[in-house]
């Protein structure tokens, strides 16, 4: 058996995609709509408390295309907390005007391919903790997709030696690093939690950089030979104001 890569885990993650039932929303009376918007605002404002007490982070993005209309990304300490925020939204009046489009459950993950373990407890390292429990960036654009590493007879990532995987991950990270300052990525592990092995969440001020980065990585052996990809979602940041603007009739 090949050496298992060791991983560090941080906050649990839920990507919660919803579609809006516009005909129901439009036929609601003004009072119901106003109540729904007030309650939605309170739901979003609650995230500030969660972030300031370091118990998690949440963000909202509108989604372009027909796969969904908007998404929440929530990071929380436990699966129960994640479930609670999902349920809290389901109980809102506004949720009655939405349908579930897709969801993804995972956990923020760092692997040991690139790290030079220095013997200490990694959780004492504030840089590592900040990466495992990140405050979600407020960049204009998000890109999310799930992925696997291939397990086929000829190309089986999981049967490569640790040294081979480490060497491949090195070139992967070199490409990644060349996008420093342009794209921020959060890798969440989902083996045993959801249908794919990882969730990839990218943030940028320029959506074109998603295409550039993902395309460049396709030529890198880790993605070219071993990457398998799910559905891509792309969208733009919903502030309290733009969320309200989106719902204005
Ligand atoms: O320790 C680190 O996080 C830095 C090195 C690094 C690892 C270990 C790294 C860097 N990644 C790592 C792990 Mn990545 N990454 C992806 C995708 O579309 C595709 O082809 C692949 C989707 C992107 C776009 C991306 C970006 N990475 C992983 C893993 C886990 C692998 C495993 O354990 O087997 C996956 C699935 C994955 C996928 N990666 C970077 C980036 C970027 C931008 C970086 C540079 C980050 C930085 O240095 O700031």
Coordinates of C-alpha atoms and ligand atoms in Angstrom, one line a residue:
X1 CA 0.0 0.0 0.0
X2 CA 1.3 3.5 -0.8
X3 CA 1.9 5.9 2.0
X4 CA -1.3 7.8 2.9
X5 CA -1.0 11.6 2.6
X6 CA -1.7 13.1 6.0
X7 CA -4.1 15.9 6.1
X8 CA -5.0 18.7 8.5
X9 CA -8.7 19.6 8.7
X10 CA -10.3 22.9 9.7
X11 CA -13.8 24.1 9.5
X12 CA -16.6 22.1 7.9
X13 CA -18.0 23.6 4.7
X14 CA -21.4 23.7 3.0
X15 CA -21.9 25.1 -0.5
X16 CA -25.7 25.6 -0.6
X17 CA -27.1 26.4 -4.1
X18 CA -30.7 27.7 -4.5
X19 CA -33.0 28.8 -7.3
X20 CA -35.6 31.5 -6.9
X21 CA -39.2 30.8 -7.8
X22 CA -39.7 34.1 -9.5
X23 CA -43.4 33.6 -10.2
X24 CA -44.2 32.9 -6.6
X25 CA -41.9 35.8 -5.5
X26 CA -43.6 38.2 -7.9
X27 CA -47.1 37.2 -6.9
X28 CA -46.4 37.5 -3.1
X29 CA -48.0 40.6 -1.6
X30 CA -45.8 43.6 -0.7
X31 CA -46.0 43.0 3.0
X32 CA -44.9 39.3 2.7
X33 CA -42.0 40.4 0.4
X34 CA -40.9 43.1 2.9
X35 CA -41.0 40.7 5.8
X36 CA -39.1 38.1 3.8
X37 CA -36.4 40.7 2.9
X38 CA -36.1 41.9 6.5
X39 CA -35.7 38.4 7.8
X40 CA -33.1 37.6 5.0
X41 CA -31.2 40.7 6.1
X42 CA -31.2 39.5 9.7
X43 CA -30.0 36.0 8.6
X44 CA -27.1 37.5 6.7
X45 CA -26.2 40.0 9.5
X46 CA -25.9 37.1 11.9
X47 CA -22.8 36.0 10.0
X48 CA -20.9 39.1 11.3
X49 CA -21.3 37.7 14.8
X50 CA -20.2 34.3 13.8
X51 CA -17.1 35.7 12.1
X52 CA -16.2 38.1 15.0
X53 CA -16.4 35.3 17.5
X54 CA -14.3 33.1 15.2
X55 CA -16.9 30.4 14.9
X56 CA -17.0 30.3 11.2
X57 CA -17.6 32.4 8.1
X58 CA -20.3 32.7 5.4
X59 CA -20.8 34.4 2.1
X60 CA -23.4 34.7 -0.6
X61 CA -22.9 34.9 -4.4
X62 CA -25.4 35.1 -7.3
X63 CA -24.9 32.3 -9.8
X64 CA -24.8 32.9 -13.6
X65 CA -26.6 30.4 -15.8
X66 CA -29.4 28.0 -15.1
X67 CA -27.8 25.7 -12.6
X68 CA -28.8 27.9 -9.7
X69 CA -29.7 31.6 -8.9
X70 CA -27.5 32.1 -5.9
X71 CA -25.4 30.2 -3.4
X72 CA -24.3 30.4 0.2
X73 CA -20.9 29.2 1.3
X74 CA -20.8 28.4 5.0
X75 CA -17.8 27.4 7.1
X76 CA -18.5 26.2 10.7
X77 CA -16.8 24.3 13.5
X78 CA -19.1 21.3 13.5
X79 CA -21.5 19.5 11.1
X80 CA -24.2 20.4 13.6
X81 CA -23.4 24.1 13.3
X82 CA -23.4 23.7 9.5
X83 CA -26.8 21.9 9.6
X84 CA -28.1 24.6 11.9
X85 CA -27.3 27.4 9.5
X86 CA -28.8 25.5 6.6
X87 CA -32.0 24.8 8.6
X88 CA -32.1 28.5 9.8
X89 CA -32.3 29.6 6.2
X90 CA -34.9 26.9 5.4
X91 CA -37.1 28.3 8.1
X92 CA -37.0 31.9 6.7
X93 CA -40.0 33.2 4.7
X94 CA -37.7 33.9 1.7
X95 CA -36.7 30.2 1.6
X96 CA -40.3 29.4 0.7
X97 CA -39.7 31.2 -2.6
X98 CA -36.6 29.2 -3.4
X99 CA -35.9 25.6 -4.4
X100 CA -32.8 23.6 -3.7
X101 CA -30.5 23.4 -6.7
X102 CA -27.3 21.6 -5.4
X103 CA -25.2 21.3 -2.3
X104 CA -21.8 20.2 -1.3
X105 CA -20.5 19.1 2.1
X106 CA -16.7 19.1 2.8
X107 CA -14.1 20.3 5.2
X108 CA -11.2 22.7 4.7
X109 CA -8.1 20.6 4.1
X110 CA -4.4 21.0 4.0
X111 CA -2.2 18.1 2.9
X112 CA 1.4 17.4 3.8
X113 CA 2.7 17.2 0.2
X114 CA 4.4 20.6 0.3
X115 CA 4.9 21.1 4.0
X116 CA 8.2 20.5 5.7
X117 CA 7.0 19.3 9.1
X118 CA 8.9 21.0 11.8
X119 CA 7.8 18.7 14.6
X120 CA 5.6 21.2 16.5
X121 CA 1.8 21.0 16.7
X122 CA 0.6 22.6 13.4
X123 CA -2.4 24.0 15.2
X124 CA 0.0 26.2 17.2
X125 CA 1.1 27.8 13.9
X126 CA -1.2 30.9 13.3
X127 CA -0.6 30.8 9.5
X128 CA -1.8 27.2 9.3
X129 CA -4.8 27.9 11.6
X130 CA -5.7 30.9 9.4
X131 CA -5.7 28.7 6.3
X132 CA -7.8 25.9 8.0
X133 CA -10.3 28.4 9.5
X134 CA -10.4 31.1 6.9
X135 CA -12.6 34.2 6.9
X136 CA -14.1 33.9 3.4
X137 CA -12.7 36.6 1.1
X138 CA -15.2 39.2 -0.2
X139 CA -13.9 39.0 -3.8
X140 CA -16.2 40.0 -6.6
X141 CA -16.3 36.5 -8.2
X142 CA -16.5 32.9 -7.1
X143 CA -15.9 29.6 -9.0
X144 CA -16.8 26.3 -7.4
X145 CA -16.4 22.7 -8.7
X146 CA -16.0 19.3 -7.2
X147 CA -13.2 17.0 -8.4
X148 CA -11.6 13.5 -8.1
X149 CA -8.2 12.1 -8.6
X150 CA -8.4 9.2 -11.0
X151 CA -8.4 5.5 -9.9
X152 CA -8.0 3.7 -13.3
X153 CA -5.8 0.8 -14.0
X154 CA -3.2 2.8 -15.9
X155 CA -3.7 6.1 -14.1
X156 CA -4.3 5.5 -10.4
X157 CA -3.3 8.5 -8.2
X158 CA -3.7 6.4 -5.1
X159 CA -1.2 3.7 -6.2
X160 CA 1.6 6.2 -6.9
X161 CA 4.3 6.4 -4.3
X162 CA 4.4 9.4 -1.9
X163 CA 7.5 10.6 -3.6
X164 CA 5.8 10.5 -7.0
X165 CA 2.7 12.3 -5.7
X166 CA 4.9 14.9 -3.9
X167 CA 6.8 15.7 -7.1
X168 CA 3.6 16.0 -9.1
X169 CA 2.0 18.3 -6.4
X170 CA 5.1 20.5 -6.6
X171 CA 4.5 21.4 -10.2
X172 CA 0.8 21.8 -9.4
X173 CA 1.6 24.3 -6.6
X174 CA 4.1 26.2 -8.8
X175 CA 1.3 26.9 -11.3
X176 CA -1.0 27.8 -8.5
X177 CA 1.5 30.2 -6.9
X178 CA 2.0 32.1 -10.2
X179 CA -1.7 33.2 -9.6
X180 CA -0.9 34.6 -6.2
X181 CA -2.7 37.9 -5.7
X182 CA -5.1 37.1 -8.6
X183 CA -6.9 34.0 -7.4
X184 CA -7.4 32.7 -3.9
X185 CA -8.3 29.0 -3.5
X186 CA -9.8 27.0 -0.7
X187 CA -9.5 23.3 -1.1
X188 CA -12.0 21.3 0.9
X189 CA -11.8 17.5 1.3
X190 CA -14.9 15.5 0.9
X191 CA -13.9 11.8 0.8
X192 CA -16.6 10.1 2.9
X193 CA -18.6 13.4 3.1
X194 CA -19.9 14.0 -0.4
X195 CA -19.9 12.5 -4.0
X196 CA -16.5 13.8 -5.1
X197 CA -13.2 13.8 -3.4
X198 CA -12.6 17.6 -3.1
X199 CA -14.4 20.8 -3.5
X200 CA -12.4 23.6 -5.2
X201 CA -13.5 27.1 -4.4
X202 CA -11.8 30.0 -6.2
X203 CA -12.2 33.7 -5.5
X204 CA -11.0 36.5 -7.7
X205 CA -11.6 40.2 -8.7
X206 CA -11.5 39.1 -12.3
X207 CA -13.5 36.1 -13.4
X208 CA -11.3 35.6 -16.5
X209 CA -8.5 34.5 -14.1
X210 CA -10.6 31.3 -13.3
X211 CA -10.4 30.3 -16.9
X212 CA -6.7 31.1 -17.2
X213 CA -5.8 29.2 -14.0
X214 CA -8.0 26.1 -14.7
X215 CA -6.9 26.0 -18.3
X216 CA -3.2 26.2 -17.4
X217 CA -3.6 23.5 -14.8
X218 CA -5.2 21.2 -17.4
X219 CA -1.8 20.9 -19.0
X220 CA -0.1 20.0 -15.7
X221 CA 0.2 16.3 -15.2
X222 CA -1.8 16.3 -11.9
X223 CA -4.9 17.6 -13.7
X224 CA -4.1 16.3 -17.2
X225 CA -3.6 12.7 -16.2
X226 CA -5.4 12.4 -12.9
X227 CA -8.0 15.1 -12.6
X228 CA -11.8 14.4 -13.0
X229 CA -14.1 17.3 -12.7
X230 CA -17.7 17.8 -11.7
X231 CA -20.1 20.7 -12.5
X232 CA -18.7 24.3 -12.5
X233 CA -20.6 27.1 -10.8
X234 CA -19.6 30.7 -11.3
X235 CA -21.1 33.9 -9.9
X236 CA -20.6 37.3 -8.3
X237 CA -20.7 38.6 -4.8
X238 CA -24.0 39.4 -3.1
X239 CA -23.6 42.2 -0.6
X240 CA -26.6 43.0 1.5
X241 CA -27.4 45.7 -1.0
X242 CA -27.0 43.7 -4.2
X243 CA -28.9 40.8 -2.7
X244 CA -31.8 43.2 -2.1
X245 CA -31.4 44.7 -5.6
X246 CA -31.5 41.3 -7.2
X247 CA -34.9 40.6 -5.5
X248 CA -36.4 44.0 -6.3
X249 CA -39.3 43.8 -8.7
Ligands
LIG1 O1 0.2 23.7 0.7 C1 -0.5 24.3 -0.2 O2 -1.7 24.5 -0.1 C2 0.3 24.7 -1.4 C3 0.5 23.6 -2.3 C4 -0.9 23.0 -2.9 C5 -1.5 21.8 -2.5 C6 -1.0 20.8 -1.5 C7 -1.8 23.7 -3.8 C8 -1.5 24.9 -4.3 N1 -2.8 22.8 -4.0 C9 -2.7 21.7 -3.3 C10 -3.6 20.7 -3.2 MN1 -4.3 23.1 -5.4 N2 -5.8 23.5 -6.7 C11 -6.7 22.5 -7.2 C12 -7.4 23.1 -8.3 O3 -8.7 22.7 -11.9 C13 -7.8 21.9 -11.6 O4 -7.0 21.4 -12.5 C14 -7.6 21.5 -10.2 C15 -8.4 22.3 -9.2 C16 -7.0 24.4 -8.5 C17 -7.5 25.4 -9.5 C18 -5.9 24.6 -7.5 C19 -5.3 25.8 -7.3 N3 -5.1 21.3 -5.0 C20 -4.7 20.5 -4.0 C21 -5.6 19.4 -3.9 C22 -5.5 18.2 -3.0 C23 -4.7 17.1 -3.7 C24 -4.4 15.9 -2.9 O5 -4.3 16.0 -1.6 O6 -4.2 14.9 -3.5 C25 -6.5 19.5 -5.0 C26 -7.7 18.6 -5.3 C27 -6.2 20.8 -5.6 C28 -6.8 21.2 -6.7 N4 -3.5 25.0 -5.8 C29 -2.4 25.6 -5.2 C30 -4.2 26.0 -6.5 C31 -3.5 27.2 -6.3 C32 -3.9 28.6 -6.9 C33 -2.4 27.0 -5.5 C34 -1.3 28.0 -5.0 C35 -1.7 28.5 -3.6 C36 -0.7 29.3 -3.0 O7 0.5 29.0 -3.0 O8 -1.1 30.4 -2.5

